[in-house]
Coordinates of C-alpha atoms in Angstrom, one line a residue:
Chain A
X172 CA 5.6 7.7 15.4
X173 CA 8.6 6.0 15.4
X174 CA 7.1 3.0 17.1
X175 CA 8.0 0.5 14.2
X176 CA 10.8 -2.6 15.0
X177 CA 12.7 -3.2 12.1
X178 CA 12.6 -7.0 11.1
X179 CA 16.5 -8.2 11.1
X180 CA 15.9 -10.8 8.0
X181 CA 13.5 -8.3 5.8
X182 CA 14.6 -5.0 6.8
X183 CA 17.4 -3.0 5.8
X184 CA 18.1 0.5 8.4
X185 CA 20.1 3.6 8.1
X186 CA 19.8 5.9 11.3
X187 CA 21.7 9.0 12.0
X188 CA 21.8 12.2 13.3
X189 CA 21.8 15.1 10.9
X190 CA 22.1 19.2 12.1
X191 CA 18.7 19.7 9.9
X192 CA 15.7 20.7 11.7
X193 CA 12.6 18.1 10.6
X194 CA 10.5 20.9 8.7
X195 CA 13.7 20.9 6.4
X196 CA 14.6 17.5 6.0
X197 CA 10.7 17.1 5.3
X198 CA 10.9 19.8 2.8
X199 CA 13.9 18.4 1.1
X200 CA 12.0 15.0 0.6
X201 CA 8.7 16.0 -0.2
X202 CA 9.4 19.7 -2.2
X203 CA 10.4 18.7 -6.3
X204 CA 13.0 21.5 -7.1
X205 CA 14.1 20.1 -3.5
X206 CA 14.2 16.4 -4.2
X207 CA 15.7 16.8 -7.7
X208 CA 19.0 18.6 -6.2
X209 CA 19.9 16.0 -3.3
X210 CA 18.1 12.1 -4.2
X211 CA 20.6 10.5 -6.1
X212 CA 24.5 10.1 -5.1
X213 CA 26.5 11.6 -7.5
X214 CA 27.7 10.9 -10.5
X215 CA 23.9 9.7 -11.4
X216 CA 21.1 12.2 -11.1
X217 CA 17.7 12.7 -10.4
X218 CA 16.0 13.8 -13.7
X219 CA 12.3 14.8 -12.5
X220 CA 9.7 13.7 -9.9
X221 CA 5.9 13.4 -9.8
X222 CA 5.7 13.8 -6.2
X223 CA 1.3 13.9 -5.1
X224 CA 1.8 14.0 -1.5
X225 CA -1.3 12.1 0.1
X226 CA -1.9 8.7 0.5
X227 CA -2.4 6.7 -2.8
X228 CA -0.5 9.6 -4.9
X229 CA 1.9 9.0 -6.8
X230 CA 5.8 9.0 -5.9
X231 CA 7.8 8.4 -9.0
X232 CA 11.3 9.4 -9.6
X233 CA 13.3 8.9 -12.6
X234 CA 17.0 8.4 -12.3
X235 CA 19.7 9.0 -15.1
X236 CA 23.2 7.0 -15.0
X237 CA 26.8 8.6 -15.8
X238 CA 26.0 6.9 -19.0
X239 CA 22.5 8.8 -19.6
X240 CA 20.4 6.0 -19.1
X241 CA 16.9 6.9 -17.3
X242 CA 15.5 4.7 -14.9
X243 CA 11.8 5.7 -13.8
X244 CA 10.9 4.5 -10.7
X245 CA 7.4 4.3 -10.1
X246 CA 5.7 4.4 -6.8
X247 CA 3.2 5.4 -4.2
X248 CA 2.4 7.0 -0.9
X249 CA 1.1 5.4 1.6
X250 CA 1.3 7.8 5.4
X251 CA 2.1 11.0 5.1
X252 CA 2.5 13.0 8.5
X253 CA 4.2 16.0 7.7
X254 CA 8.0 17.0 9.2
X255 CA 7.5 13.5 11.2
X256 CA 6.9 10.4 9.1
X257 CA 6.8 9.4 5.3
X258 CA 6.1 6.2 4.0
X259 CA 5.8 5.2 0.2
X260 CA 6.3 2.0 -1.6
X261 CA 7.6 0.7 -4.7
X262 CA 5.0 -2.0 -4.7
X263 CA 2.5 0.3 -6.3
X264 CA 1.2 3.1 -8.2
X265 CA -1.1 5.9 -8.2
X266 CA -4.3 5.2 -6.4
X267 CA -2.5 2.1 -4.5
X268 CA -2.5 0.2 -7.6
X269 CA -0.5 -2.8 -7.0
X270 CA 2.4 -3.2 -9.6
X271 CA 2.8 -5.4 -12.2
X272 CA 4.1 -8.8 -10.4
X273 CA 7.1 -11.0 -11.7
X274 CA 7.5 -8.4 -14.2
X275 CA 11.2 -8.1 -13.6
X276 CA 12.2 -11.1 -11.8
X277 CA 15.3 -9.4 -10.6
X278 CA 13.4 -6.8 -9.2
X279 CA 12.9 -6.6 -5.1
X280 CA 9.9 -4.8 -4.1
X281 CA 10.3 -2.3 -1.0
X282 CA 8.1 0.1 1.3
X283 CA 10.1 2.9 2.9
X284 CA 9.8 4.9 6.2
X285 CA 11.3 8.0 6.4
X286 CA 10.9 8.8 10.5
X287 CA 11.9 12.2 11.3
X288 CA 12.4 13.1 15.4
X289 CA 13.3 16.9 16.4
X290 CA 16.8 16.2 18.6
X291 CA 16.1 19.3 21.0
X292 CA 18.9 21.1 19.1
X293 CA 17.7 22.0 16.0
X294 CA 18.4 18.7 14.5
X295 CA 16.9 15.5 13.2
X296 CA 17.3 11.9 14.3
X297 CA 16.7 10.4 10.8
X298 CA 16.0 6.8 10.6
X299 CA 15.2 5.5 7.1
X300 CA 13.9 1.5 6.9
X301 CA 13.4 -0.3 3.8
X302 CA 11.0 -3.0 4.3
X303 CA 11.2 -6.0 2.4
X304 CA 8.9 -9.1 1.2
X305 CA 11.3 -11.6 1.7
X306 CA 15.2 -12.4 2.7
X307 CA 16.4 -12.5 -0.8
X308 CA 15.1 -9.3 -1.5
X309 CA 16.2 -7.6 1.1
X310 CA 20.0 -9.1 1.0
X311 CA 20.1 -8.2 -3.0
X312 CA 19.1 -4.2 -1.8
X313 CA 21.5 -5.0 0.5
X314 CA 24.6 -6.1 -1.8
X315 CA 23.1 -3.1 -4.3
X316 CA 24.6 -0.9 -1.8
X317 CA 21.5 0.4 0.2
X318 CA 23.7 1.7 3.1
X319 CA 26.1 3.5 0.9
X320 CA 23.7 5.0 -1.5
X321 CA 21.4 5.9 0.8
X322 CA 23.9 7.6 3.2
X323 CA 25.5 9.6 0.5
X324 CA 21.7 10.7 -1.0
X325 CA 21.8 12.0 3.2
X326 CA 25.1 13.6 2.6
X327 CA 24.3 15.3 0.2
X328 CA 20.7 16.4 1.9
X329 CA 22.4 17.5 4.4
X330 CA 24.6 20.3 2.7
X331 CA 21.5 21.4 0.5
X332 CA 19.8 22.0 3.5
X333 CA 21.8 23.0 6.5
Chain B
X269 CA -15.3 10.4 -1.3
X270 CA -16.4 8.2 -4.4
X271 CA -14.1 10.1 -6.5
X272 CA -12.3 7.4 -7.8
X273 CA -12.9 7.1 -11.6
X274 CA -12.6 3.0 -12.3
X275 CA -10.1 1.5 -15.3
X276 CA -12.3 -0.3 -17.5
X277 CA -9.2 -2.3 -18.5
X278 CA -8.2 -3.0 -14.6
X279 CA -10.8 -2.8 -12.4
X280 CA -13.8 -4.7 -11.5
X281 CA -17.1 -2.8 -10.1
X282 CA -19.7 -4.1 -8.1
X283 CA -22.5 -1.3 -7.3
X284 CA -26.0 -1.7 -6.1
X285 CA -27.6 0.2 -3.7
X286 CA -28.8 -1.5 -0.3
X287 CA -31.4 -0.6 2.6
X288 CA -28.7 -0.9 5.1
X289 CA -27.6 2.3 6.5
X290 CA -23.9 3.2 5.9
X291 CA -22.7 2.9 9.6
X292 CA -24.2 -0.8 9.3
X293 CA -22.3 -1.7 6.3
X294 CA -19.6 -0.4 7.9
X295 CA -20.0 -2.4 11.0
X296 CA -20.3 -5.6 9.2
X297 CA -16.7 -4.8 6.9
X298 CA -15.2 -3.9 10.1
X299 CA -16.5 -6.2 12.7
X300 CA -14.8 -9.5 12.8
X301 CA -18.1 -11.3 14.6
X302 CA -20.3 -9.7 12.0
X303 CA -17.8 -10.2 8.5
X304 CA -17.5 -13.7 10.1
X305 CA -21.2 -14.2 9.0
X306 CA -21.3 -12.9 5.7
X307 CA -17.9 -12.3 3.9
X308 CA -17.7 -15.5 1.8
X309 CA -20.6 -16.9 -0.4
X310 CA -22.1 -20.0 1.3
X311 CA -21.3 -23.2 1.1
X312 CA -17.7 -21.8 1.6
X313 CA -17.1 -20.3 5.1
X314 CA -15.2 -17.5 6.7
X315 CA -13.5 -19.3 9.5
X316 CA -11.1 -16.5 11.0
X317 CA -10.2 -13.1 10.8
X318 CA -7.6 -10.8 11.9
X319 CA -8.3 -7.3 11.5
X320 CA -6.4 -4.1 12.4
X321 CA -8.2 -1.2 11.3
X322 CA -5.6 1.5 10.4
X323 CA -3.6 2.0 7.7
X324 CA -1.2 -0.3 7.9
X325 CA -2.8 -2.5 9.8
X326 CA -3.5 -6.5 8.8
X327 CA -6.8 -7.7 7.8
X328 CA -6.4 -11.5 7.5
X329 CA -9.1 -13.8 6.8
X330 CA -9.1 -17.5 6.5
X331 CA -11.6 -19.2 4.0
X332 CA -12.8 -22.7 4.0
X333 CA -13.9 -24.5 1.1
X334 CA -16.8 -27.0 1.5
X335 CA -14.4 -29.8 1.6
X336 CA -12.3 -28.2 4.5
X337 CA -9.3 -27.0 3.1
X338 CA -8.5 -23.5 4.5
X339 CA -7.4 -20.8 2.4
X340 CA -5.9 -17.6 4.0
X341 CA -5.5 -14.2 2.7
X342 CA -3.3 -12.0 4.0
X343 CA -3.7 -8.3 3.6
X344 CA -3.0 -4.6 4.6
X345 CA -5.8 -1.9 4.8
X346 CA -4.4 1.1 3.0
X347 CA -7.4 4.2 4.5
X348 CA -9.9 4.1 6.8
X349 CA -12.6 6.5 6.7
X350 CA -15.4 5.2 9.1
X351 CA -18.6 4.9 7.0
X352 CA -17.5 6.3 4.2
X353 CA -14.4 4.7 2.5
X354 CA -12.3 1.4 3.0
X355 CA -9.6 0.5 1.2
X356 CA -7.2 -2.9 1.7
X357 CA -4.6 -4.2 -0.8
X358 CA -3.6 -8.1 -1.1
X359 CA -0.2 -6.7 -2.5
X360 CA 0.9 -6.1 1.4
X361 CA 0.9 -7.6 4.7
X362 CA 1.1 -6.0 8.1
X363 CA 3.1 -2.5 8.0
X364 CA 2.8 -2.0 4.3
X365 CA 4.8 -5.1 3.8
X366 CA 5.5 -6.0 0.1
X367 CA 3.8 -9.6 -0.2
X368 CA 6.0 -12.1 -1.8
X369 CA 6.5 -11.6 -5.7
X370 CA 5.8 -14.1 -8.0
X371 CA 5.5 -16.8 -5.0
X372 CA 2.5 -17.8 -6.7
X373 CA 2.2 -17.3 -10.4
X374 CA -1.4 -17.9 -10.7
X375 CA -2.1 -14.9 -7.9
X376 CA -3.4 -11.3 -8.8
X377 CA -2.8 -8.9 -6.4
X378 CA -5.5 -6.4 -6.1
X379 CA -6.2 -3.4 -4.0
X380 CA -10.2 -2.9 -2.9
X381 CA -11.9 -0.1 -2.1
X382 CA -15.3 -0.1 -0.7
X383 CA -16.9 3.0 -0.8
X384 CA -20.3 4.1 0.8
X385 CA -23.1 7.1 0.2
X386 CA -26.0 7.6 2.2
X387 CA -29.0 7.5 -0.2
X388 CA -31.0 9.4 1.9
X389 CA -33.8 7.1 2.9
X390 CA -31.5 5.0 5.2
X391 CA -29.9 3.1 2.7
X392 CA -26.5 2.7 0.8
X393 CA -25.2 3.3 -2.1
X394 CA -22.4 0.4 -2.4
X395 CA -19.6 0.2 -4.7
X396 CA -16.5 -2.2 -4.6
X397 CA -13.9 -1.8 -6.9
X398 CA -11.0 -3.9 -7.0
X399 CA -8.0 -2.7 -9.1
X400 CA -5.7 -4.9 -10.6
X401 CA -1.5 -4.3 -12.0
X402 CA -2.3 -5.3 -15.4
X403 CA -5.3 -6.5 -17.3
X404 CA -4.6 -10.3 -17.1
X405 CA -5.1 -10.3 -13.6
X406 CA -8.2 -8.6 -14.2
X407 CA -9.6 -10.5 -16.6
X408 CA -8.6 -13.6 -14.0
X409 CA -10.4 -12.6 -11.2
X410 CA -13.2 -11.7 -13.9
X411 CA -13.5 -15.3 -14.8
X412 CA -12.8 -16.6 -11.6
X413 CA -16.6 -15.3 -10.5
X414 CA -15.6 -11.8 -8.8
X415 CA -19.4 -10.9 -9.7
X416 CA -21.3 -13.2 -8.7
X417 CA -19.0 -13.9 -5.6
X418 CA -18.9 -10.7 -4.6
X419 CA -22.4 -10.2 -5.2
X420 CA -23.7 -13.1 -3.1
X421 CA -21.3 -12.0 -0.6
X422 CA -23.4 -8.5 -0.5
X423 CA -26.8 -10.1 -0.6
X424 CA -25.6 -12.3 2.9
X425 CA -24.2 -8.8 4.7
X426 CA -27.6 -7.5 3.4
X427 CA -29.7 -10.5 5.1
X428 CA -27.4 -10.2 7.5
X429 CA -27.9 -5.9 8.9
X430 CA -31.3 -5.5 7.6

């Protein structure tokens, strides 16, 4: 499952080990009332999720800052192998339509793996890949804080869930 | 299966029905030595292609114009559903890759699906749809010939399996 190399220029990776069992770190990612409470490192929240779990359903999240600006994020699935791998994209919507390109030149399109392995312990190895379409791209996501944001969003999954 | 309901404002449809049995449709999308002989409207040529068949996977082909110059286009199939349903995207390479945004302004990125029925007497009932992010890339692709080209592409796979 998790048979995927990262790419070093286009690919940004946060791996550790969490004392979650799989089934739960796949419910906490794939369950709404779940995702809402954990996605988005406080102080900005996550305001609602349209979550069609199958390939070419929809994925979109919609964040809120400290300052109560939302920010949807759109998106789609693309493998979904329950308690072991998830993988959705920001490059398209519902039905695996791409999105709109150039539309916000600042913008860095991404595809995400979420790889779940059972440690033998009750736990999770958790790797999390962001997959990029070129270098700039993926050093902006970079610079935007990827391994921070992401590993506090984990943080916090982890004491919702364990 | 077909239960996709096309955008009038972002998709293109091509359906006729064919007196080529699914499973041989299916061969000739999937096989490179068969889409090799019919994919692209003569005089142009196919002259390579790369195909993967698994989500995720790439399906590259390479076209040459009649004066020689090669044009590739890089893709990602999306589902797989043998004789039935096949789905790629131009919006992603290998892996679900985002392509490149905006590297080429005059580019639409467009997600097919090719979608077969038995008719019942040994034939198909055919129907491409390629979806589009907005309806200028529609209309583009429109205008660029996708009936006609897509058409003639169908009546060669049609020669060619009959």
């Amino acid at each position: 499952m998790t048979d995927y190399t990262p790419n070093a220029d286009l690919d940004l990776v946060l791996e550790r080990t969490v004392p979650v069992a799989p089934a739960r770190v796949w419910a906490a990612w794939t369950e709404p009332e779940l995702l809402l409470q954990w996605f988005t490192p406080a102080p900005w929240k996550t305001v609602s999720c349209d979550l069609d779990l199958r390939p070419g359903g929809s994925c979109n999240v919609t964040m809120e800052s400290p300052e109560g600006e939302q920010f949807p994020n759109p998106g789609c699935y693309l493998q979904v192998e329950p308690e072991r791998l998830l993988v959705f994209t920001s490059a398209m919507t519902e039905g695996f339509r791409p999105t709109v390109p150039g539309d916000d030149p600042t913008a860095f399109p991404f595809t995400a793996r979420i790889e779940l392995t059972p440690t033998g312990d009750g736990g999770t190895r958790y790797r999390a890949v962001a997959m990029h379409a070129d270098r700039d791209g993926c050093r902006r996501h970079g610079e935007m804080g990827f391994q921070e944001g992401w590993g506090a969003a984990l943080d916090q999954l982890v004491a919702l869930m364990s």
